[in-house]
PDB file of C-alpha atoms in Angstrom:
ATOM      1  CA  MET A   1      17.161  18.027 -16.066  1.00 40.00           C
ATOM      2  CA  LYS A   2      15.878  16.525 -13.160  1.00 41.00           C
ATOM      3  CA  ASN A   3      13.258  19.167 -12.719  1.00 41.00           C
ATOM      4  CA  SER A   4      11.595  19.079 -15.998  1.00 40.00           C
ATOM      5  CA  ARG A   5      11.571  15.364 -15.575  1.00 38.00           C
ATOM      6  CA  LEU A   6       9.874  15.554 -12.231  1.00 37.00           C
ATOM      7  CA  LYS A   7       7.144  17.676 -13.988  1.00 37.00           C
ATOM      8  CA  MET A   8       6.999  15.723 -16.924  1.00 37.00           C
ATOM      9  CA  ILE A   9       6.402  12.370 -14.496  1.00 32.00           C
ATOM     10  CA  LEU A  10       3.859  14.703 -12.651  1.00 35.00           C
ATOM     11  CA  GLY A  11       1.701  15.737 -15.581  1.00 36.00           C
ATOM     12  CA  GLY A  12       1.681  12.686 -15.767  1.00 34.00           C
ATOM     13  CA  VAL A  13      -0.131  11.048 -13.294  1.00 34.00           C
ATOM     14  CA  LEU A  14      -2.854  14.371 -14.182  1.00 31.00           C
ATOM     15  CA  VAL A  15      -3.157  11.938 -17.473  1.00 31.00           C
ATOM     16  CA  GLY A  16      -3.296   8.681 -15.484  1.00 32.00           C
ATOM     17  CA  LEU A  17      -5.964   9.515 -12.885  1.00 34.00           C
ATOM     18  CA  VAL A  18      -9.035  10.387 -15.812  1.00 33.00           C
ATOM     19  CA  GLY A  19     -12.715   9.315 -14.597  1.00 34.00           C
ATOM     20  CA  LEU A  20     -13.269   5.800 -15.109  1.00 32.00           C
ATOM     21  CA  PRO A  21     -16.126   3.917 -16.930  1.00 33.00           C
ATOM     22  CA  LEU A  22     -19.901   4.351 -15.127  1.00 32.00           C
ATOM     23  CA  HIS A  23     -20.180   0.269 -16.902  1.00 37.00           C
ATOM     24  CA  ALA A  24     -18.032  -2.139 -17.878  1.00 40.00           C
ATOM     25  CA  GLU A  25     -18.970  -2.642 -21.649  1.00 42.00           C
ATOM     26  CA  GLN A  26     -17.758   1.099 -22.042  1.00 38.00           C
ATOM     27  CA  GLU A  27     -14.771   2.233 -23.676  1.00 45.00           C
ATOM     28  CA  LEU A  28     -11.673   1.159 -20.129  1.00 46.00           C
ATOM     29  CA  ARG A  29     -10.164   5.192 -20.196  1.00 46.00           C
ATOM     30  CA  PHE A  30      -7.177   4.067 -17.921  1.00 48.00           C
ATOM     31  CA  PRO A  31      -3.398   4.827 -18.657  1.00 51.00           C
ATOM     32  CA  VAL A  32      -1.571   3.623 -22.034  1.00 55.00           C
ATOM     33  CA  ASN A  33      -1.691  -0.389 -21.755  1.00 67.00           C
ATOM     34  CA  ILE A  34      -3.793  -0.914 -18.248  1.00 78.00           C
ATOM     35  CA  PRO A  35      -5.095  -4.216 -18.962  1.00 84.00           C
ATOM     36  CA  GLU A  36      -8.600  -4.785 -20.628  1.00 86.00           C
ATOM     37  CA  PRO A  37     -11.051  -6.587 -17.809  1.00 90.00           C
ATOM     38  CA  GLN A  38     -11.738 -10.035 -18.306  1.00 89.00           C
ATOM     39  CA  GLU A  39     -15.010 -12.216 -18.834  1.00 89.00           C
ATOM     40  CA  GLY A  40     -16.738 -13.108 -15.248  1.00 88.00           C
ATOM     41  CA  GLN A  41     -14.537 -10.205 -13.981  1.00 90.00           C
ATOM     42  CA  LEU A  42     -16.676  -8.210 -11.229  1.00 90.00           C
ATOM     43  CA  VAL A  43     -15.984  -4.094 -12.820  1.00 92.00           C
ATOM     44  CA  HIS A  44     -16.589  -1.591 -10.058  1.00 93.00           C
ATOM     45  CA  THR A  45     -16.399   2.307 -10.841  1.00 91.00           C
ATOM     46  CA  PRO A  46     -15.472   3.892  -7.719  1.00 95.00           C
ATOM     47  CA  PRO A  47     -17.554   7.251  -7.492  1.00 96.00           C
ATOM     48  CA  THR A  48     -16.081  10.396  -7.111  1.00 95.00           C
ATOM     49  CA  MET A  49     -15.469  13.806  -4.930  1.00 96.00           C
ATOM     50  CA  GLN A  50     -17.057  15.786  -6.652  1.00 96.00           C
ATOM     51  CA  ASP A  51     -20.224  12.379  -6.810  1.00 96.00           C
ATOM     52  CA  LEU A  52     -20.273  12.678  -2.854  1.00 98.00           C
ATOM     53  CA  GLU A  53     -21.172  17.034  -3.121  1.00 97.00           C
ATOM     54  CA  GLU A  54     -23.862  15.907  -5.482  1.00 96.00           C
ATOM     55  CA  ALA A  55     -24.534  12.680  -3.737  1.00 97.00           C
ATOM     56  CA  LYS A  56     -28.554  12.862  -1.964  1.00 96.00           C
ATOM     57  CA  MET A  57     -27.099  12.426   1.832  1.00 96.00           C
ATOM     58  CA  HIS A  58     -26.251  14.012   5.136  1.00 98.00           C
ATOM     59  CA  PRO A  59     -24.377  16.892   5.166  1.00 98.00           C
ATOM     60  CA  GLU A  60     -22.960  15.851   8.034  1.00 98.00           C
ATOM     61  CA  LEU A  61     -22.172  12.521   6.640  1.00 98.00           C
ATOM     62  CA  LYS A  62     -20.754  13.669   3.966  1.00 98.00           C
ATOM     63  CA  ARG A  63     -17.965  16.300   5.795  1.00 98.00           C
ATOM     64  CA  VAL A  64     -17.381  12.483   7.128  1.00 98.00           C
ATOM     65  CA  ILE A  65     -17.079  11.377   4.449  1.00 98.00           C
ATOM     66  CA  ARG A  66     -14.405  14.472   3.355  1.00 98.00           C
ATOM     67  CA  ARG A  67     -12.350  14.090   6.197  1.00 98.00           C
ATOM     68  CA  GLY A  68     -12.340  10.801   5.387  1.00 98.00           C
ATOM     69  CA  TYR A  69     -10.799  11.649   2.015  1.00 98.00           C
ATOM     70  CA  ASP A  70      -8.382  14.359   3.615  1.00 98.00           C
ATOM     71  CA  LEU A  71      -7.040  11.986   6.117  1.00 98.00           C
ATOM     72  CA  PHE A  72      -6.199   9.433   3.065  1.00 98.00           C
ATOM     73  CA  MET A  73      -4.607  11.555   0.813  1.00 98.00           C
ATOM     74  CA  ASN A  74      -2.598  13.651   3.838  1.00 97.00           C
ATOM     75  CA  THR A  75      -1.761  10.859   6.855  1.00 98.00           C
ATOM     76  CA  GLN A  76       1.105  12.734   7.222  1.00 97.00           C
ATOM     77  CA  GLN A  77      -1.202  15.425   9.343  1.00 97.00           C
ATOM     78  CA  LEU A  78      -0.836  12.325  12.006  1.00 98.00           C
ATOM     79  CA  ARG A  79       2.891  12.283  12.116  1.00 97.00           C
ATOM     80  CA  GLY A  80       3.685  11.626  15.774  1.00 97.00           C
ATOM     81  CA  LYS A  81       1.078  10.164  16.423  1.00 97.00           C
ATOM     82  CA  ASN A  82      -0.724   7.801  14.119  1.00 97.00           C
ATOM     83  CA  VAL A  83       2.227   8.085  11.714  1.00 98.00           C
ATOM     84  CA  PHE A  84       5.896   7.411  12.323  1.00 98.00           C
ATOM     85  CA  ASN A  85       7.385   7.749   8.918  1.00 97.00           C
ATOM     86  CA  ASP A  86       7.333   9.041   5.773  1.00 97.00           C
ATOM     87  CA  MET A  87       4.029   7.478   3.732  1.00 97.00           C
ATOM     88  CA  ASN A  88       0.769   8.298   3.423  1.00 97.00           C
ATOM     89  CA  CYS A  89      -2.628   5.658   3.017  1.00 98.00           C
ATOM     90  CA  SER A  90      -2.692   7.023  -0.918  1.00 97.00           C
ATOM     91  CA  SER A  91       1.462   6.030  -1.205  1.00 96.00           C
ATOM     92  CA  CYS A  92       0.260   2.544  -1.506  1.00 96.00           C
ATOM     93  CA  HIS A  93      -3.505   3.004  -2.881  1.00 97.00           C
ATOM     94  CA  MET A  94      -3.068   5.234  -5.592  1.00 94.00           C
ATOM     95  CA  GLY A  95      -5.675   7.618  -7.446  1.00 93.00           C
ATOM     96  CA  GLU A  96      -7.644   8.632  -3.881  1.00 96.00           C
ATOM     97  CA  GLY A  97      -8.105   4.351  -3.558  1.00 96.00           C
ATOM     98  CA  ARG A  98      -9.703   4.473  -6.295  1.00 94.00           C
ATOM     99  CA  LEU A  99      -7.407   3.390  -8.938  1.00 93.00           C
ATOM    100  CA  PRO A 100      -7.719  -0.030 -10.340  1.00 94.00           C
ATOM    101  CA  PHE A 101      -3.799  -1.955 -10.120  1.00 94.00           C
ATOM    102  CA  ALA A 102      -2.825   0.102  -7.143  1.00 94.00           C
ATOM    103  CA  ALA A 103      -5.156  -1.880  -4.991  1.00 95.00           C
ATOM    104  CA  PRO A 104      -8.341   0.241  -4.996  1.00 96.00           C
ATOM    105  CA  VAL A 105      -9.652   0.416  -0.873  1.00 97.00           C
ATOM    106  CA  TRP A 106     -13.238  -0.345  -1.841  1.00 95.00           C
ATOM    107  CA  ARG A 107     -13.219  -4.152  -2.106  1.00 94.00           C
ATOM    108  CA  ALA A 108     -11.810  -4.218   1.398  1.00 95.00           C
ATOM    109  CA  ALA A 109     -15.765  -2.442   2.313  1.00 95.00           C
ATOM    110  CA  VAL A 110     -17.264  -4.626   1.332  1.00 95.00           C
ATOM    111  CA  VAL A 111     -15.259  -8.248   1.283  1.00 94.00           C
ATOM    112  CA  LEU A 112     -14.565  -7.730   5.324  1.00 95.00           C
ATOM    113  CA  PRO A 113     -15.217  -8.590   7.867  1.00 95.00           C
ATOM    114  CA  ASN A 114     -13.036 -11.789   7.231  1.00 94.00           C
ATOM    115  CA  PHE A 115     -10.773 -14.275   7.555  1.00 93.00           C
ATOM    116  CA  ARG A 116      -7.110 -12.871   6.895  1.00 90.00           C
ATOM    117  CA  PRO A 117      -3.956 -14.904   7.389  1.00 88.00           C
ATOM    118  CA  LYS A 118      -2.145 -13.187   8.399  1.00 88.00           C
ATOM    119  CA  ASN A 119      -3.193 -12.296  11.726  1.00 86.00           C
ATOM    120  CA  GLN A 120      -4.901 -15.599  12.217  1.00 87.00           C
ATOM    121  CA  HIS A 121      -7.869 -14.337  12.434  1.00 91.00           C
ATOM    122  CA  VAL A 122     -11.348 -12.599  11.452  1.00 93.00           C
ATOM    123  CA  ASN A 123     -11.293  -8.530  10.702  1.00 93.00           C
ATOM    124  CA  ASN A 124     -13.580  -6.130  10.536  1.00 95.00           C
ATOM    125  CA  LEU A 125     -12.845  -2.995   8.689  1.00 97.00           C
ATOM    126  CA  GLU A 126     -11.287  -0.561  10.832  1.00 96.00           C
ATOM    127  CA  GLU A 127      -8.977  -3.524  12.046  1.00 95.00           C
ATOM    128  CA  ARG A 128      -7.677  -3.992   8.065  1.00 95.00           C
ATOM    129  CA  ILE A 129      -7.403  -0.189   7.855  1.00 97.00           C
ATOM    130  CA  ALA A 130      -5.283  -0.649  11.934  1.00 96.00           C
ATOM    131  CA  GLY A 131      -2.934  -3.025   9.904  1.00 95.00           C
ATOM    132  CA  CYS A 132      -2.008  -0.353   7.777  1.00 96.00           C
ATOM    133  CA  PHE A 133      -0.590   2.192  10.291  1.00 97.00           C
ATOM    134  CA  GLY A 134       0.673  -0.456  11.867  1.00 97.00           C
ATOM    135  CA  TYR A 135       2.711  -1.604   9.297  1.00 97.00           C
ATOM    136  CA  SER A 136       3.492  -0.444   5.875  1.00 98.00           C
ATOM    137  CA  MET A 137       3.012   3.699   8.002  1.00 98.00           C
ATOM    138  CA  ASN A 138       5.467   1.985  11.158  1.00 98.00           C
ATOM    139  CA  GLY A 139       2.413   3.748  13.664  1.00 97.00           C
ATOM    140  CA  GLN A 140      -0.644   3.126  15.074  1.00 96.00           C
ATOM    141  CA  SER A 141      -3.876   3.608  14.179  1.00 96.00           C
ATOM    142  CA  PRO A 142      -6.637   5.236  15.399  1.00 96.00           C
ATOM    143  CA  GLU A 143      -8.932   4.670  17.763  1.00 95.00           C
ATOM    144  CA  TYR A 144     -11.368   2.456  17.212  1.00 94.00           C
ATOM    145  CA  GLY A 145     -14.404   3.758  16.792  1.00 95.00           C
ATOM    146  CA  SER A 146     -12.561   7.461  17.163  1.00 97.00           C
ATOM    147  CA  ASP A 147     -13.974   9.979  14.719  1.00 98.00           C
ATOM    148  CA  ASP A 148     -10.797   9.464  12.196  1.00 98.00           C
ATOM    149  CA  MET A 149     -11.199   5.859  12.018  1.00 98.00           C
ATOM    150  CA  ILE A 150     -14.918   6.316  11.329  1.00 98.00           C
ATOM    151  CA  ALA A 151     -13.606   8.904   8.885  1.00 98.00           C
ATOM    152  CA  LEU A 152     -11.271   6.791   7.120  1.00 98.00           C
ATOM    153  CA  THR A 153     -14.323   3.938   7.620  1.00 98.00           C
ATOM    154  CA  ALA A 154     -17.142   5.885   5.952  1.00 98.00           C
ATOM    155  CA  TYR A 155     -14.673   7.278   2.966  1.00 98.00           C
ATOM    156  CA  HIS A 156     -13.577   3.346   1.989  1.00 98.00           C
ATOM    157  CA  ARG A 157     -17.673   2.733   2.009  1.00 98.00           C
ATOM    158  CA  TRP A 158     -18.048   5.420   0.241  1.00 98.00           C
ATOM    159  CA  LEU A 159     -15.925   4.482  -2.449  1.00 98.00           C
ATOM    160  CA  ALA A 160     -17.363   1.010  -2.554  1.00 97.00           C
ATOM    161  CA  LYS A 161     -21.092   2.473  -3.425  1.00 96.00           C
ATOM    162  CA  GLY A 162     -23.312  -0.212  -5.747  1.00 93.00           C
ATOM    163  CA  VAL A 163     -21.354  -3.305  -4.963  1.00 93.00           C
ATOM    164  CA  PRO A 164     -23.244  -5.829  -3.184  1.00 92.00           C
ATOM    165  CA  ILE A 165     -21.589  -7.480   0.321  1.00 91.00           C
ATOM    166  CA  TYR A 166     -19.940 -10.363   0.283  1.00 89.00           C
ATOM    167  CA  GLN A 167     -20.392 -10.952  -3.616  1.00 83.00           C
ATOM    168  CA  LEU A 168     -16.631 -12.776  -3.508  1.00 80.00           C
ATOM    169  CA  GLY A 169     -15.236 -13.265  -6.579  1.00 82.00           C
ATOM    170  CA  ASP A 170     -13.040 -12.361  -9.616  1.00 88.00           C
ATOM    171  CA  TYR A 171     -12.590  -8.806  -9.357  1.00 91.00           C
ATOM    172  CA  TYR A 172     -11.308  -6.304 -12.353  1.00 93.00           C
ATOM    173  CA  GLY A 173      -8.059  -4.391 -10.578  1.00 93.00           C
ATOM    174  CA  ARG A 174      -6.944  -5.631  -7.145  1.00 91.00           C
ATOM    175  CA  GLY A 175      -3.727  -5.209  -5.843  1.00 88.00           C
ATOM    176  CA  TYR A 176      -1.293  -5.784  -7.801  1.00 94.00           C
ATOM    177  CA  PRO A 177      -0.670  -8.765 -10.329  1.00 93.00           C
ATOM    178  CA  ILE A 178       2.384  -9.425 -11.920  1.00 96.00           C
ATOM    179  CA  GLU A 179       3.791 -12.584 -13.851  1.00 97.00           C
ATOM    180  CA  LYS A 180       6.977 -14.325 -12.553  1.00 97.00           C
ATOM    181  CA  PRO A 181       9.966 -13.216 -14.265  1.00 98.00           C
ATOM    182  CA  GLU A 182      11.690 -15.459 -16.754  1.00 97.00           C
ATOM    183  CA  GLU A 183      15.348 -15.424 -14.738  1.00 98.00           C
ATOM    184  CA  GLU A 184      16.167 -15.222 -11.239  1.00 98.00           C
ATOM    185  CA  PRO A 185      15.729 -11.278 -10.145  1.00 98.00           C
ATOM    186  CA  SER A 186      19.098  -9.648  -9.839  1.00 98.00           C
ATOM    187  CA  TYR A 187      20.502  -6.887  -6.598  1.00 98.00           C
ATOM    188  CA  GLU A 188      22.895  -6.038  -9.829  1.00 98.00           C
ATOM    189  CA  ARG A 189      20.595  -5.010 -12.183  1.00 98.00           C
ATOM    190  CA  GLY A 190      18.116  -4.075 -10.042  1.00 98.00           C
ATOM    191  CA  GLN A 191      20.332  -1.320  -8.568  1.00 98.00           C
ATOM    192  CA  ALA A 192      21.134  -0.087 -11.614  1.00 98.00           C
ATOM    193  CA  LEU A 193      17.326   0.326 -12.633  1.00 98.00           C
ATOM    194  CA  TYR A 194      16.758   1.858  -9.487  1.00 98.00           C
ATOM    195  CA  GLU A 195      19.037   4.551 -10.040  1.00 98.00           C
ATOM    196  CA  ASP A 196      17.330   5.164 -13.238  1.00 98.00           C
ATOM    197  CA  ASN A 197      14.196   5.234 -13.142  1.00 97.00           C
ATOM    198  CA  CYS A 198      13.524   5.800  -9.245  1.00 98.00           C
ATOM    199  CA  ALA A 199      16.352   7.548  -7.487  1.00 98.00           C
ATOM    200  CA  ILE A 200      14.453  10.583  -8.321  1.00 97.00           C
ATOM    201  CA  CYS A 201      11.242  10.586  -6.378  1.00 97.00           C
ATOM    202  CA  HIS A 202      13.244   8.444  -3.413  1.00 98.00           C
ATOM    203  CA  SER A 203      16.752   9.091  -3.570  1.00 97.00           C
ATOM    204  CA  SER A 204      19.797   6.976  -4.138  1.00 98.00           C
ATOM    205  CA  ASP A 205      19.740   6.473  -0.587  1.00 98.00           C
ATOM    206  CA  GLY A 206      16.167   4.695  -0.812  1.00 98.00           C
ATOM    207  CA  SER A 207      15.283   8.194   1.777  1.00 97.00           C
ATOM    208  CA  GLY A 208      12.229   9.476  -0.273  1.00 97.00           C
ATOM    209  CA  MET A 209      12.215  13.130  -1.220  1.00 96.00           C
ATOM    210  CA  ARG A 210      11.054  16.034   0.916  1.00 91.00           C
ATOM    211  CA  VAL A 211      10.917  19.735   0.185  1.00 91.00           C
ATOM    212  CA  GLU A 212      11.147  22.099   3.380  1.00 87.00           C
ATOM    213  CA  GLY A 213      10.686  18.866   5.861  1.00 85.00           C
ATOM    214  CA  GLU A 214       7.286  17.485   4.007  1.00 88.00           C
ATOM    215  CA  ALA A 215       7.707  14.374   2.674  1.00 89.00           C
ATOM    216  CA  HIS A 216       6.641  14.702  -0.739  1.00 92.00           C
ATOM    217  CA  PHE A 217       7.440  11.465  -2.082  1.00 96.00           C
ATOM    218  CA  PRO A 218       7.608   8.168   0.484  1.00 96.00           C
ATOM    219  CA  ALA A 219      11.438   6.381   1.546  1.00 98.00           C
ATOM    220  CA  VAL A 220      11.501   2.946   0.108  1.00 98.00           C
ATOM    221  CA  TRP A 221      14.368   1.936   2.888  1.00 98.00           C
ATOM    222  CA  GLY A 222      15.260   2.850   5.474  1.00 98.00           C
ATOM    223  CA  ASP A 223      14.168   4.372   9.127  1.00 97.00           C
ATOM    224  CA  LEU A 224      11.302   6.947   7.548  1.00 97.00           C
ATOM    225  CA  SER A 225       9.941   3.670   5.357  1.00 98.00           C
ATOM    226  CA  TYR A 226       7.404   0.887   5.843  1.00 98.00           C
ATOM    227  CA  ASN A 227       8.722  -1.350   9.069  1.00 98.00           C
ATOM    228  CA  TRP A 228       9.723  -5.403   8.369  1.00 98.00           C
ATOM    229  CA  GLY A 229       5.878  -5.837   8.671  1.00 97.00           C
ATOM    230  CA  ALA A 230       4.465  -4.370   5.849  1.00 98.00           C
ATOM    231  CA  GLY A 231       2.847  -6.107   2.764  1.00 96.00           C
ATOM    232  CA  ILE A 232       5.008  -4.419   0.024  1.00 97.00           C
ATOM    233  CA  ILE A 233       8.634  -6.146   1.728  1.00 98.00           C
ATOM    234  CA  ARG A 234       6.896  -8.954  -0.273  1.00 98.00           C
ATOM    235  CA  HIS A 235       8.319  -9.425  -3.378  1.00 98.00           C
ATOM    236  CA  PHE A 236       5.586 -10.619  -5.466  1.00 98.00           C
ATOM    237  CA  THR A 237       3.731  -6.998  -4.115  1.00 98.00           C
ATOM    238  CA  LEU A 238       6.510  -5.143  -4.493  1.00 98.00           C
ATOM    239  CA  ALA A 239       7.248  -6.012  -8.390  1.00 98.00           C
ATOM    240  CA  GLY A 240       3.889  -5.401  -8.876  1.00 98.00           C
ATOM    241  CA  PHE A 241       3.148  -2.137  -7.588  1.00 98.00           C
ATOM    242  CA  ILE A 242       6.561  -1.638  -9.785  1.00 98.00           C
ATOM    243  CA  ARG A 243       4.586  -3.359 -12.352  1.00 97.00           C
ATOM    244  CA  ASN A 244       1.453  -1.665 -12.146  1.00 95.00           C
ATOM    245  CA  ASN A 245       1.772   2.067 -11.410  1.00 95.00           C
ATOM    246  CA  MET A 246       5.792   3.025 -11.112  1.00 96.00           C
ATOM    247  CA  PRO A 247       7.740   4.992 -12.487  1.00 94.00           C
ATOM    248  CA  LEU A 248       5.616   7.658 -12.242  1.00 91.00           C
ATOM    249  CA  GLY A 249       2.620   8.766 -14.550  1.00 87.00           C
ATOM    250  CA  GLN A 250       4.416   5.513 -16.222  1.00 90.00           C
ATOM    251  CA  PRO A 251       2.855   2.825 -15.889  1.00 92.00           C
ATOM    252  CA  TYR A 252       3.799  -0.455 -17.900  1.00 93.00           C
ATOM    253  CA  SER A 253       7.002   1.207 -18.735  1.00 93.00           C
ATOM    254  CA  MET A 254       9.131  -1.169 -16.420  1.00 96.00           C
ATOM    255  CA  SER A 255       9.159  -4.411 -17.872  1.00 97.00           C
ATOM    256  CA  VAL A 256       8.029  -7.287 -15.657  1.00 98.00           C
ATOM    257  CA  GLN A 257      11.606  -8.804 -15.284  1.00 98.00           C
ATOM    258  CA  GLU A 258      12.576  -5.408 -14.508  1.00 98.00           C
ATOM    259  CA  SER A 259      10.134  -4.944 -11.666  1.00 98.00           C
ATOM    260  CA  TRP A 260      11.363  -7.514  -9.936  1.00 98.00           C
ATOM    261  CA  ASP A 261      14.697  -6.585 -10.459  1.00 98.00           C
ATOM    262  CA  ILE A 262      14.127  -3.708  -8.716  1.00 98.00           C
ATOM    263  CA  ALA A 263      11.696  -5.082  -6.175  1.00 98.00           C
ATOM    264  CA  GLU A 264      15.320  -7.264  -5.442  1.00 98.00           C
ATOM    265  CA  TYR A 265      17.228  -4.523  -4.711  1.00 98.00           C
ATOM    266  CA  ILE A 266      14.851  -2.156  -2.642  1.00 98.00           C
ATOM    267  CA  ASN A 267      14.017  -5.803  -0.638  1.00 97.00           C
ATOM    268  CA  SER A 268      17.784  -6.030   0.118  1.00 98.00           C
ATOM    269  CA  HIS A 269      17.879  -3.297   2.579  1.00 98.00           C
ATOM    270  CA  GLU A 270      17.427  -2.590   6.134  1.00 98.00           C
ATOM    271  CA  ARG A 271      14.106  -0.749   7.147  1.00 98.00           C
ATOM    272  CA  PRO A 272      12.476  -0.980  10.707  1.00 98.00           C
ATOM    273  CA  GLN A 273      11.142  -3.507  13.049  1.00 98.00           C
ATOM    274  CA  ASP A 274       8.496  -5.905  12.093  1.00 98.00           C
ATOM    275  CA  PRO A 275       6.044  -5.166  15.146  1.00 97.00           C
ATOM    276  CA  ARG A 276       5.800  -8.796  16.114  1.00 96.00           C
ATOM    277  CA  TYR A 277       9.163  -9.007  16.677  1.00 97.00           C
ATOM    278  CA  THR A 278      10.238 -11.756  19.523  1.00 97.00           C
ATOM    279  CA  GLY A 279      13.503 -10.641  20.335  1.00 98.00           C
ATOM    280  CA  ASP A 280      15.046 -12.910  17.827  1.00 98.00           C
ATOM    281  CA  VAL A 281      15.244 -12.263  14.366  1.00 98.00           C
ATOM    282  CA  LYS A 282      15.143 -16.788  12.754  1.00 98.00           C
ATOM    283  CA  GLU A 283      12.391 -17.106  14.861  1.00 98.00           C
ATOM    284  CA  THR A 284      10.158 -14.463  14.730  1.00 98.00           C
ATOM    285  CA  ARG A 285      10.688 -15.586  10.804  1.00 98.00           C
ATOM    286  CA  ALA A 286       9.689 -18.688  11.751  1.00 98.00           C
ATOM    287  CA  LYS A 287       6.596 -18.161  13.370  1.00 96.00           C
ATOM    288  CA  TYR A 288       5.247 -16.059  10.656  1.00 96.00           C
ATOM    289  CA  SER A 289       6.875 -17.894   7.373  1.00 96.00           C
ATOM    290  CA  ASP A 290       4.400 -19.721   6.139  1.00 95.00           C
ATOM    291  CA  THR A 291       1.462 -16.575   6.251  1.00 92.00           C
ATOM    292  CA  PHE A 292       3.991 -14.404   5.706  1.00 96.00           C
ATOM    293  CA  HIS A 293       7.759 -13.323   5.971  1.00 97.00           C
ATOM    294  CA  LYS A 294       8.316 -17.065   3.018  1.00 97.00           C
ATOM    295  CA  HIS A 295       7.832 -13.965   0.496  1.00 97.00           C
ATOM    296  CA  GLY A 296      10.383 -11.798   1.325  1.00 98.00           C
ATOM    297  CA  TYR A 297      14.211 -11.391   3.040  1.00 98.00           C
ATOM    298  CA  TYR A 298      13.253 -10.813   6.399  1.00 98.00           C
ATOM    299  CA  GLY A 299      15.891 -12.831   8.287  1.00 98.00           C
ATOM    300  CA  VAL A 300      17.736 -14.061   5.202  1.00 98.00           C
ATOM    301  CA  GLU A 301      21.553 -13.062   4.781  1.00 97.00           C
ATOM    302  CA  LYS A 302      21.845 -11.104   2.027  1.00 96.00           C
ATOM    303  CA  GLN A 303      24.959  -8.373   1.206  1.00 92.00           C
ATOM    304  CA  GLY A 304      27.067  -9.724   4.087  1.00 95.00           C
ATOM    305  CA  ARG A 305      24.484  -8.879   6.617  1.00 96.00           C
ATOM    306  CA  LEU A 306      21.182 -10.878   8.571  1.00 98.00           C
ATOM    307  CA  LEU A 307      18.129  -8.672   7.227  1.00 98.00           C
ATOM    308  CA  GLY A 308      15.751  -7.794  10.234  1.00 98.00           C
ATOM    309  CA  ASP A 309      18.348  -8.620  13.395  1.00 98.00           C
ATOM    310  CA  HIS A 310      18.267  -5.514  15.166  1.00 98.00           C
ATOM    311  CA  ASP A 311      15.925  -3.014  17.592  1.00 98.00           C
ATOM    312  CA  ASN A 312      15.614  -0.489  15.320  1.00 98.00           C
ATOM    313  CA  VAL A 313      12.160   0.304  15.824  1.00 98.00           C
ATOM    314  CA  GLY A 314      12.270   3.767  13.378  1.00 98.00           C
ATOM    315  CA  GLU A 315      11.092   7.032  14.608  1.00 97.00           C
ATOM    316  CA  LYS A 316       8.568   5.121  16.506  1.00 97.00           C
ATOM    317  CA  ASP A 317       9.507   5.260  20.663  1.00 96.00           C
ATOM    318  CA  PHE A 318       7.398   1.843  20.556  1.00 97.00           C
ATOM    319  CA  LEU A 319       7.550  -1.704  18.784  1.00 97.00           C
ATOM    320  CA  THR A 320       4.276  -3.202  18.804  1.00 95.00           C
ATOM    321  CA  PRO A 321       0.923  -1.020  18.455  1.00 93.00           C
ATOM    322  CA  TRP A 322      -1.822  -1.391  20.291  1.00 84.00           C
ATOM    323  CA  ASN A 323      -3.858  -3.542  18.767  1.00 80.00           C
ATOM    324  CA  VAL A 324      -1.801  -5.147  15.550  1.00 74.00           C
ATOM    325  CA  LEU A 325      -1.416  -8.067  17.861  1.00 75.00           C
ATOM    326  CA  LYS A 326      -4.728  -7.919  19.584  1.00 78.00           C
ATOM    327  CA  PRO A 327      -5.988 -11.445  19.626  1.00 78.00           C
ATOM    328  CA  ARG A 328      -9.791 -12.453  19.089  1.00 82.00           C
ATOM    329  CA  THR A 329     -11.177 -15.690  19.353  1.00 83.00           C
ATOM    330  CA  PHE A 330     -15.400 -15.156  19.481  1.00 85.00           C
ATOM    331  CA  GLU A 331     -15.891 -17.522  22.267  1.00 82.00           C
TER     332      GLU A 331
END
């Protein structure tokens, strides 16, 4: 029963990743019920890896972009060095980082360097990618300027091919948009919905799915999940991700309310410590409340426990990566 349902889910992914349109005025070929572009929105069709093979570019540059693609899709190959949980870049940025409403990554390549409230200074593309390693993958990024980092940035910029630099505006498909729920999100409803719709891939205990020791679906809480500094611990981010992308291959099958309820349930569980931890969870929450933690349950008592009140860093042996809190003053 579960195996047949899993095959159906995985089959739906292939349907959902049909080629994207060349121009905004053409018919959009996205998953069922995906929102249409609104007037004035910038619609970009990221090139594919097949487009790369046909492009007139230096063979060595193509090779580096392919390496970036490989790292993006299978970041687990850096497990134990840069990645310390079961996440890949593609776990959050789905459809090879190209899919609308699945946080397509090409936008970062055209709006950075830019100011980022999360760390209160101007970030470049490498630093933005480093944040994903430090928080979402509970690790630390490759060194700035290293072969792996250059390959990742090259893949991001390949996806942005044709988009004007610093064209700041309303981009179609950006992030994980979602409306506010009609009712307060419910832990109890979320738990039931999680068991019915999410546990098949992410397990009832949130630990994900592994086959012969390899992660096939990531953990959503616990030691093998993203830490308390990851963007998806914010309720609106996780609810929007669920609404636009989950269950896998069945986007928009969960209602707005159901998506918020599931986010409520998942976000009420423990995970590795925020790399910015000061040694006191309430102090850390207060320090980053206005720019981040006011949107999540870090440092809040839920289900009889104070979330984040621990020194657990998961599988890694350090708290703060070398570059996550690196200050910049430009003086």
